[in-house]
Amino acid sequence: MKRAARWSLLAALSLGTAGAQDLKAYAALASNLDGAVTARAQSPQAALNRLDAAQSALDTLAPTLRNQQIVRGLTDALSGARGALARTPAELEAQVLLARGLMRKALYDQTLAALSAAPDNSDAQLQVLAREFGLGAASQTLAQDARAGRLERTAWQLQRAAAAKVVSALQATRAEQTTASYVNLARATGWFTTVQDATGVGTLRVSQFGDALRQLTAGDTAALATSLSTLRQGAAALNRSLATPPASSGAGTGGSGGQPTTSPAQGTPAPTPAPTPTPAPQPRPQPAPAATASAAGALATAYAELGRAQAAAGHGDAAAAREALTQASAALARVPAPLRDNAAFAQVTAATERAQGRSALRVSDVQALIGGLANAERQQAGQGASALDTTSLGISRWFSGWLRVLVFLLLALATAAPLYLLNLAFGGRNTYWRAIMTGLALLMLPLMLEGVFGFLGALGDVFGAGALRGLTNLTLTQSAYALPIWALLSAVAIGLMAFGFRGLCEQFGLLGAGSSSAKNTTVESAATVDWDEEL
C-alpha cells in the first residue's frame, strides 16, 4: 500500500514541476473573500467592493496556478458569491467557504510538488500552507519533515488537520433546513476537497457532499439525515486511518517520499481525533474537481449578471443593463438539466433574451426576471412557486418598453383635465378649494413625473443622450430613494385635502357650531365663494 502511494505521488509530480504561486495575490484573495463575509453584515456594497478586490487578486493568482480546473472553479465560486449578495449572508459565506477550499487545494498540490523538486525553495509556500491549515506549533514539525524530504509525513499532517475539520463541521450539521446547517455543510465540503484522495477516504466522494447540500436547500430532511449519517461514517473512518503517522521512508530529496494522497485543500485548525470506529473501505483515488462550486456556477453567474443589470437600470444606464442581460443569457444557456428542462426556466430564458433588445429598460423588468428564475429553482426543488413572481414575469413581457412609456405619458397629460375642470367649476378664490386642488395635484404628481421623465429618459436611451437618459432617476418608481419623497408628498396632499373638505363642511354647517346661514353669510361677505349663488 505504501509503495503504491509513493508511486502515485511520483506519477503526479512527474506531470511537471509546479511553478511557485503568487503568495501575495493568494493572501489578497483570501483576505478579501473572508472580508466580504464580514462586510455583508454591515453593507452589501462594502461586500461587493471586497469581492471586486478578490476578483482582481484572482486575476493575478490564476496564471501561477497549475490546475486550470481549479481556476474555473474559483471563478464560478466568485460569481456565486456575487449572486449570493442579492440573497442571504449564509449563501455568500457558503460560496466563500467553497472558494477557500479550492484555494487551499491548489496551494497544497503545488507546495508538495515544489517540495519534491526543490525543498529549499519552498519555505514561503510551506509557511502559508501551515498557516492556512492552522497547524500552529505543529508547523515547525511540518517544516522539519518537508526539509528532510519526508513527504509522506508532511502530507499526513496536513490531511489529518483537514480531516478533523470535516468531522467537526459534519458533527455541527443537523438534518434541518437552517442557516447554521447550510454553512457547516459547506465548510465540511470545502475541507473534504483537500483529502478526497487520501488513502483512507474509502468510498466517500465530493459528489456526496454536493447531494447533501442540494437536499438541505430543497428541504428534504429525511434524505439529508441519511446522507449526513453516511458522510459522518466516512469522515470518521478517514480520521481513523490518519490517526497513526506513516512510517518514514527515510530522508531524501526530490520525490523519494511517498504521499498518501494529493487533493484539494482548505485551511483548518489543529487536528482533533475523531473516534467513531468505522472500517475504511478499499481506497480508490478520484480526481479533484471543483465539483460543488462548479455545479452551481452557471446559475450563480446568471444571478450575478441579473443583479448587475438591475443595478444599471436603477441609475438609468439601460445600455449597461442590456449588456449584463446578454451575459445572463449566456450563463442561463450553460445551466445543466434537469433545471434547464423546466418550463418555468424556459420562460425566464426567453424573457431574458427579449429584454436584451428592449428600449427604456426599467428596474421592474429585471426584478421580474430574477423572480422568475427563483421560481424555476423552487419548482425544480419541489417547492411552491410565488404567484406574484409568476404574474410579474408574465406582465413584464408585454407591459414594458415603449408601451409602458407611452401609456404613462398619456396618463400624465390627462391629469391636466381634472385639475383644469376643477378650477373652472369652482374658481380659485376659495381657500378651501385651492387646498383641495393642490392636494389633488400632489397625489397626481408621481404619475406626472413617471410620464414626462420616463418619456424623456426613453428618448435619451434611443438617441444615446446620457443627460436625457438620466431623467428616469427623477421618477418616483425608479429606486428606493424616492419612497420617502412619495410618502411626504402623499402626506401633504392628504393634509391639504382634509383641510379643504373640512372647511367646506363648516361652510355648509355640517361641522362646527352655528347655523348654516350664518356661515354662508360670512363667506359671502368675505367674497370667498363665487359659486354659491349658482347653487
Coordinates of N, CA and C in Angstrom, one line a residue, residues 224-386:
L224 N -31.6 14.1 3.8 CA -30.4 14.7 4.3 C -29.9 14.0 5.5
A225 N -30.8 13.5 6.4 CA -30.4 12.7 7.6 C -29.6 11.5 7.2
T226 N -30.1 10.8 6.1 CA -29.3 9.6 5.6 C -28.0 10.0 5.1
S227 N -27.9 11.1 4.3 CA -26.7 11.5 3.7 C -25.7 11.9 4.8
L228 N -26.1 12.6 5.8 CA -25.3 13.0 6.9 C -24.7 11.8 7.6
S229 N -25.5 10.8 7.8 CA -25.0 9.6 8.5 C -23.9 9.0 7.7
T230 N -24.1 8.9 6.4 CA -23.1 8.3 5.5 C -21.8 9.1 5.6
L231 N -22.0 10.4 5.5 CA -20.8 11.3 5.5 C -20.0 11.2 6.8
R232 N -20.8 11.2 7.9 CA -20.1 11.1 9.2 C -19.3 9.8 9.4
Q233 N -19.9 8.7 8.9 CA -19.2 7.4 9.0 C -17.9 7.5 8.1
G234 N -18.1 8.0 6.9 CA -16.9 8.0 6.1 C -15.8 8.9 6.6
A235 N -16.2 10.1 7.2 CA -15.2 11.0 7.7 C -14.6 10.4 9.0
A236 N -15.3 9.7 9.8 CA -14.7 9.1 10.9 C -13.7 8.0 10.5
A237 N -14.1 7.3 9.5 CA -13.1 6.2 9.0 C -11.9 6.9 8.5
L238 N -12.0 8.0 7.8 CA -10.8 8.7 7.3 C -10.0 9.2 8.4
N239 N -10.6 9.7 9.5 CA -9.8 10.2 10.6 C -9.1 9.0 11.3
R240 N -9.7 7.9 11.4 CA -9.1 6.7 12.0 C -7.9 6.3 11.2
S241 N -8.0 6.3 9.9 CA -6.9 5.9 9.0 C -5.7 6.9 9.1
L242 N -6.0 8.1 9.5 CA -4.9 9.1 9.6 C -4.4 9.3 11.1
A243 N -4.9 8.5 12.0 CA -4.6 8.6 13.4 C -3.1 8.3 13.6
T244 N -2.5 7.4 12.8 CA -1.1 6.9 13.0 C -0.3 7.5 11.9
P245 N 0.8 8.1 12.2 CA 1.7 8.7 11.2 C 2.3 7.6 10.3
P246 N 2.5 7.9 9.0 CA 3.1 6.8 8.2 C 4.5 6.6 8.5
A247 N 5.0 5.4 8.3 CA 6.4 5.0 8.6 C 7.3 5.8 7.6
S248 N 8.3 6.4 8.2 CA 9.2 7.2 7.4 C 10.0 6.3 6.4
S249 N 10.1 6.8 5.2 CA 10.8 6.0 4.2 C 12.3 6.5 4.1
G250 N 12.6 7.4 5.1 CA 14.0 7.9 5.1 C 14.1 9.2 4.5
A251 N 15.0 10.0 4.9 CA 15.2 11.3 4.3 C 15.6 11.2 2.9
G252 N 15.2 12.1 2.1 CA 15.6 12.0 0.7 C 15.3 13.3 0.1
T253 N 15.7 13.5 -1.1 CA 15.5 14.7 -1.9 C 14.6 14.4 -3.0
G254 N 14.0 15.4 -3.6 CA 13.1 15.2 -4.7 C 11.9 14.5 -4.2
G255 N 11.4 13.5 -5.0 CA 10.2 12.8 -4.8 C 10.4 11.5 -4.2
S256 N 11.4 11.2 -3.4 CA 11.6 9.9 -2.8 C 10.5 9.5 -1.8
G257 N 9.9 10.5 -1.2 CA 8.9 10.2 -0.2 C 7.6 9.9 -0.7
G258 N 6.9 8.9 -0.2 CA 5.5 8.6 -0.7 C 4.6 9.5 0.0
Q259 N 3.4 9.7 -0.6 CA 2.4 10.6 -0.1 C 1.1 9.8 -0.1
P260 N 0.3 9.7 1.0 CA -0.9 9.0 0.9 C -1.9 9.6 -0.1
T261 N -1.9 10.9 -0.2 CA -2.9 11.4 -1.2 C -2.4 12.8 -1.6
T262 N -2.9 13.2 -2.7 CA -2.9 14.6 -3.1 C -4.3 15.0 -3.5
S263 N -4.6 16.2 -3.0 CA -6.0 16.6 -3.2 C -6.2 18.0 -2.9
P264 N -7.4 18.6 -3.2 CA -7.7 20.0 -2.9 C -7.6 20.3 -1.5
A265 N -7.5 21.5 -1.1 CA -7.3 21.8 0.3 C -8.1 23.0 0.7
Q266 N -8.3 23.0 2.0 CA -8.9 24.1 2.7 C -8.4 24.2 4.1
G267 N -8.1 25.4 4.6 CA -7.5 25.6 5.8 C -8.3 25.1 7.0
T268 N -7.6 24.7 8.1 CA -8.2 24.2 9.3 C -7.3 24.4 10.5
P269 N -7.9 24.5 11.7 CA -7.1 24.5 12.9 C -6.4 23.2 13.2
A270 N -5.8 23.1 14.3 CA -5.0 21.9 14.7 C -5.9 20.7 14.7
P271 N -5.4 19.5 14.3 CA -6.3 18.4 14.2 C -6.8 17.9 15.6
T272 N -8.0 17.3 15.5 CA -8.6 16.7 16.7 C -9.0 15.3 16.3
P273 N -8.6 14.3 17.0 CA -9.0 12.9 16.6 C -10.5 12.7 16.6
A274 N -11.0 12.0 15.6 CA -12.4 11.7 15.6 C -12.6 10.2 15.9
P275 N -13.1 9.7 17.0 CA -13.2 8.4 17.3 C -14.3 7.6 16.5
T276 N -15.4 7.3 16.6 CA -16.4 6.6 15.8 C -15.7 5.6 14.9
P277 N -15.4 4.4 15.4 CA -14.7 3.4 14.5 C -15.6 2.9 13.4
T278 N -15.1 3.1 12.2 CA -15.8 2.5 11.0 C -14.7 2.0 10.1
P279 N -14.8 0.8 9.7 CA -13.8 0.2 8.8 C -13.7 1.0 7.5
A280 N -12.5 1.3 7.1 CA -12.3 2.0 5.9 C -12.3 1.1 4.7
P281 N -13.2 1.4 3.7 CA -13.2 0.6 2.5 C -11.9 0.7 1.7
Q282 N -11.8 -0.1 0.7 CA -10.6 -0.1 -0.1 C -10.5 1.2 -0.8
P283 N -9.4 1.9 -0.7 CA -9.2 3.2 -1.3 C -9.3 3.2 -2.8
R284 N -9.8 4.2 -3.3 CA -9.9 4.3 -4.8 C -9.7 5.8 -5.1
P285 N -8.6 6.2 -5.6 CA -8.4 7.7 -5.8 C -9.4 8.2 -6.8
Q286 N -9.7 9.5 -6.6 CA -10.7 10.1 -7.5 C -10.1 11.5 -7.9
P287 N -10.3 11.9 -9.1 CA -9.8 13.3 -9.5 C -10.3 14.3 -8.5
A288 N -9.7 15.4 -8.5 CA -10.0 16.5 -7.6 C -10.7 17.6 -8.3
P289 N -12.0 17.4 -8.8 CA -12.7 18.5 -9.4 C -13.2 19.5 -8.5
A290 N -13.5 20.7 -9.0 CA -14.2 21.7 -8.1 C -15.7 21.5 -8.3
A291 N -16.1 20.2 -8.0 CA -17.5 19.8 -8.3 C -18.6 20.7 -7.7
T292 N -18.5 20.9 -6.4 CA -19.6 21.6 -5.8 C -19.6 23.0 -6.2
A293 N -18.5 23.7 -6.3 CA -18.5 25.1 -6.7 C -18.9 25.3 -8.1
S294 N -18.5 24.3 -9.0 CA -18.8 24.4 -10.4 C -20.2 24.1 -10.7
A295 N -20.8 23.2 -10.0 CA -22.2 22.7 -10.3 C -23.2 23.9 -10.3
A296 N -23.1 24.8 -9.4 CA -24.0 25.9 -9.3 C -23.4 27.2 -10.0
G297 N -22.2 27.0 -10.6 CA -21.6 28.2 -11.2 C -22.4 28.9 -12.2
A298 N -22.9 28.2 -13.2 CA -23.7 28.9 -14.2 C -24.9 29.6 -13.7
L299 N -25.6 29.0 -12.8 CA -26.8 29.6 -12.2 C -26.4 30.8 -11.4
A300 N -25.3 30.7 -10.6 CA -24.9 31.8 -9.8 C -24.4 33.0 -10.7
T301 N -23.7 32.7 -11.8 CA -23.3 33.7 -12.7 C -24.5 34.4 -13.3
A302 N -25.6 33.7 -13.6 CA -26.8 34.3 -14.1 C -27.4 35.3 -13.1
Y303 N -27.5 34.8 -11.8 CA -28.0 35.7 -10.8 C -27.1 37.0 -10.6
A304 N -25.8 36.8 -10.7 CA -24.9 37.9 -10.6 C -25.1 38.9 -11.7
E305 N -25.2 38.4 -12.9 CA -25.4 39.3 -14.1 C -26.8 40.0 -14.0
L306 N -27.8 39.3 -13.6 CA -29.1 39.9 -13.4 C -29.0 41.0 -12.3
G307 N -28.2 40.8 -11.3 CA -28.1 41.8 -10.3 C -27.4 43.0 -10.8
R308 N -26.4 42.8 -11.7 CA -25.7 44.0 -12.3 C -26.7 44.7 -13.2
A309 N -27.5 44.0 -14.0 CA -28.5 44.6 -14.8 C -29.5 45.4 -14.0
Q310 N -29.9 44.9 -12.9 CA -30.8 45.7 -12.0 C -30.1 46.9 -11.5
A311 N -28.9 46.8 -11.1 CA -28.2 48.0 -10.6 C -28.0 49.0 -11.7
A312 N -27.7 48.6 -12.9 CA -27.5 49.6 -14.0 C -28.9 50.2 -14.4
A313 N -29.9 49.4 -14.4 CA -31.3 50.0 -14.7 C -31.7 50.9 -13.6
G314 N -31.2 50.7 -12.4 CA -31.6 51.5 -11.2 C -31.0 52.9 -11.2
H315 N -30.0 53.1 -12.0 CA -29.5 54.5 -12.2 C -29.6 55.0 -13.6
G316 N -30.5 54.4 -14.4 CA -30.8 54.9 -15.7 C -29.8 54.5 -16.8
D317 N -28.9 53.5 -16.5 CA -28.0 53.1 -17.6 C -28.5 51.9 -18.3
A318 N -29.4 52.1 -19.2 CA -30.1 50.9 -19.8 C -29.1 50.2 -20.7
A319 N -28.1 50.8 -21.3 CA -27.2 50.2 -22.2 C -26.4 49.1 -21.4
A320 N -25.9 49.5 -20.2 CA -25.1 48.6 -19.4 C -26.1 47.5 -18.9
A321 N -27.3 47.8 -18.6 CA -28.3 46.8 -18.2 C -28.5 45.7 -19.3
R322 N -28.6 46.1 -20.5 CA -28.8 45.2 -21.6 C -27.5 44.3 -21.8
E323 N -26.4 44.9 -21.6 CA -25.1 44.2 -21.7 C -25.0 43.1 -20.7
A324 N -25.4 43.4 -19.4 CA -25.5 42.4 -18.4 C -26.5 41.4 -18.6
L325 N -27.6 41.7 -19.2 CA -28.6 40.7 -19.6 C -28.1 39.7 -20.6
T326 N -27.3 40.2 -21.5 CA -26.6 39.4 -22.5 C -25.8 38.3 -21.9
Q327 N -25.0 38.8 -20.9 CA -24.2 37.8 -20.1 C -25.0 36.9 -19.3
A328 N -26.1 37.3 -18.8 CA -27.0 36.5 -18.0 C -27.6 35.4 -18.9
S329 N -28.0 35.7 -20.2 CA -28.5 34.7 -21.1 C -27.5 33.7 -21.4
A330 N -26.2 34.1 -21.6 CA -25.1 33.1 -21.8 C -25.0 32.2 -20.7
A331 N -25.1 32.7 -19.4 CA -24.9 31.9 -18.2 C -26.1 30.9 -18.1
L332 N -27.3 31.4 -18.4 CA -28.5 30.5 -18.4 C -28.4 29.4 -19.4
A333 N -27.8 29.7 -20.5 CA -27.6 28.6 -21.5 C -26.7 27.5 -21.0
R334 N -25.9 27.8 -20.0 CA -24.9 26.7 -19.5 C -25.5 26.0 -18.3
V335 N -26.7 26.3 -17.9 CA -27.3 25.6 -16.8 C -27.7 24.2 -17.2
P336 N -27.2 23.2 -16.4 CA -27.5 21.8 -16.9 C -28.9 21.3 -16.5
A337 N -29.2 20.2 -17.1 CA -30.5 19.5 -16.8 C -30.4 19.1 -15.3
P338 N -31.5 18.9 -14.6 CA -32.9 19.0 -15.1 C -33.5 20.4 -15.0
L339 N -32.8 21.3 -14.4 CA -33.4 22.7 -14.3 C -33.6 23.3 -15.7
R340 N -32.7 23.0 -16.6 CA -32.8 23.6 -17.9 C -34.1 23.1 -18.6
D341 N -34.6 21.9 -18.3 CA -35.8 21.4 -18.9 C -37.0 21.8 -18.3
N342 N -36.9 22.6 -17.2 CA -38.1 23.1 -16.5 C -38.8 24.2 -17.4
A343 N -40.2 24.1 -17.4 CA -40.9 25.0 -18.3 C -40.8 26.4 -17.8
A344 N -40.8 26.6 -16.5 CA -40.6 28.0 -15.9 C -39.2 28.5 -16.2
F345 N -38.2 27.7 -16.2 CA -36.9 28.1 -16.6 C -36.8 28.5 -18.1
A346 N -37.5 27.8 -18.9 CA -37.5 28.2 -20.4 C -38.2 29.5 -20.5
Q347 N -39.2 29.8 -19.8 CA -39.9 31.1 -19.9 C -38.9 32.2 -19.4
V348 N -38.2 32.0 -18.4 CA -37.2 33.0 -17.9 C -36.1 33.2 -19.0
T349 N -35.6 32.2 -19.6 CA -34.6 32.3 -20.6 C -35.1 33.1 -21.8
A350 N -36.4 32.8 -22.3 CA -36.9 33.5 -23.4 C -37.2 35.0 -23.0
A351 N -37.6 35.3 -21.8 CA -37.9 36.6 -21.4 C -36.6 37.4 -21.3
T352 N -35.5 36.8 -20.8 CA -34.2 37.4 -20.7 C -33.7 37.8 -22.1
E353 N -33.8 36.9 -23.1 CA -33.4 37.2 -24.4 C -34.2 38.4 -25.0
R354 N -35.5 38.4 -24.8 CA -36.3 39.5 -25.3 C -35.9 40.9 -24.6
A355 N -35.6 40.8 -23.4 CA -35.2 42.0 -22.6 C -33.9 42.6 -23.2
Q356 N -33.0 41.8 -23.8 CA -31.8 42.4 -24.3 C -32.0 43.4 -25.3
G357 N -33.0 43.3 -26.1 CA -33.2 44.3 -27.2 C -34.3 45.3 -26.8
R358 N -34.7 45.4 -25.6 CA -35.8 46.3 -25.2 C -35.2 47.7 -24.8
S359 N -35.9 48.7 -25.4 CA -35.5 50.1 -25.0 C -36.3 50.5 -23.8
A360 N -35.8 51.6 -23.1 CA -36.4 52.1 -21.9 C -36.5 51.0 -20.8
L361 N -35.4 50.2 -20.7 CA -35.4 49.2 -19.7 C -35.5 49.8 -18.3
R362 N -36.3 49.2 -17.4 CA -36.5 49.7 -16.1 C -36.2 48.6 -15.0
V363 N -36.1 49.1 -13.8 CA -35.8 48.1 -12.7 C -36.8 47.0 -12.6
S364 N -38.0 47.3 -12.7 CA -39.1 46.3 -12.6 C -39.0 45.2 -13.6
D365 N -38.4 45.5 -14.8 CA -38.3 44.5 -15.8 C -37.3 43.4 -15.3
V366 N -36.1 43.9 -14.7 CA -35.1 42.9 -14.3 C -35.6 42.2 -13.0
Q367 N -36.3 42.9 -12.2 CA -36.9 42.3 -11.0 C -37.8 41.1 -11.3
A368 N -38.5 41.3 -12.4 CA -39.4 40.2 -12.8 C -38.6 39.0 -13.3
L369 N -37.5 39.2 -14.0 CA -36.6 38.1 -14.4 C -36.0 37.4 -13.2
I370 N -35.5 38.1 -12.2 CA -34.9 37.5 -11.1 C -36.0 36.7 -10.3
G371 N -37.2 37.2 -10.2 CA -38.2 36.5 -9.5 C -38.6 35.2 -10.3
G372 N -38.6 35.3 -11.6 CA -39.0 34.1 -12.4 C -37.9 33.1 -12.3
L373 N -36.6 33.4 -12.3 CA -35.6 32.4 -12.1 C -35.7 31.8 -10.8
A374 N -35.9 32.6 -9.7 CA -36.1 32.0 -8.4 C -37.3 31.0 -8.3
N375 N -38.3 31.3 -9.1 CA -39.5 30.5 -9.1 C -39.1 29.1 -9.8
A376 N -38.4 29.2 -10.9 CA -37.9 28.0 -11.6 C -37.1 27.1 -10.6
E377 N -36.3 27.7 -9.8 CA -35.5 26.9 -8.9 C -36.4 26.2 -7.8
R378 N -37.4 27.0 -7.3 CA -38.3 26.4 -6.3 C -39.1 25.3 -6.9
Q379 N -39.6 25.5 -8.1 CA -40.4 24.4 -8.7 C -39.5 23.1 -8.9
Q380 N -38.3 23.3 -9.4 CA -37.4 22.1 -9.6 C -37.1 21.4 -8.3
A381 N -37.1 22.2 -7.2 CA -36.8 21.6 -5.9 C -38.1 21.0 -5.2
G382 N -39.2 21.1 -5.9 CA -40.5 20.6 -5.4 C -41.2 21.5 -4.4
Q383 N -40.8 22.8 -4.4 CA -41.4 23.8 -3.5 C -42.4 24.6 -4.3
G384 N -43.3 25.3 -3.5 CA -44.3 26.1 -4.1 C -43.7 27.3 -4.8
A385 N -44.3 27.7 -5.9 CA -43.8 28.9 -6.6 C -44.6 30.1 -6.2
S386 N -44.0 31.3 -6.3 CA -44.6 32.5 -6.0 C -45.6 32.9 -7.1

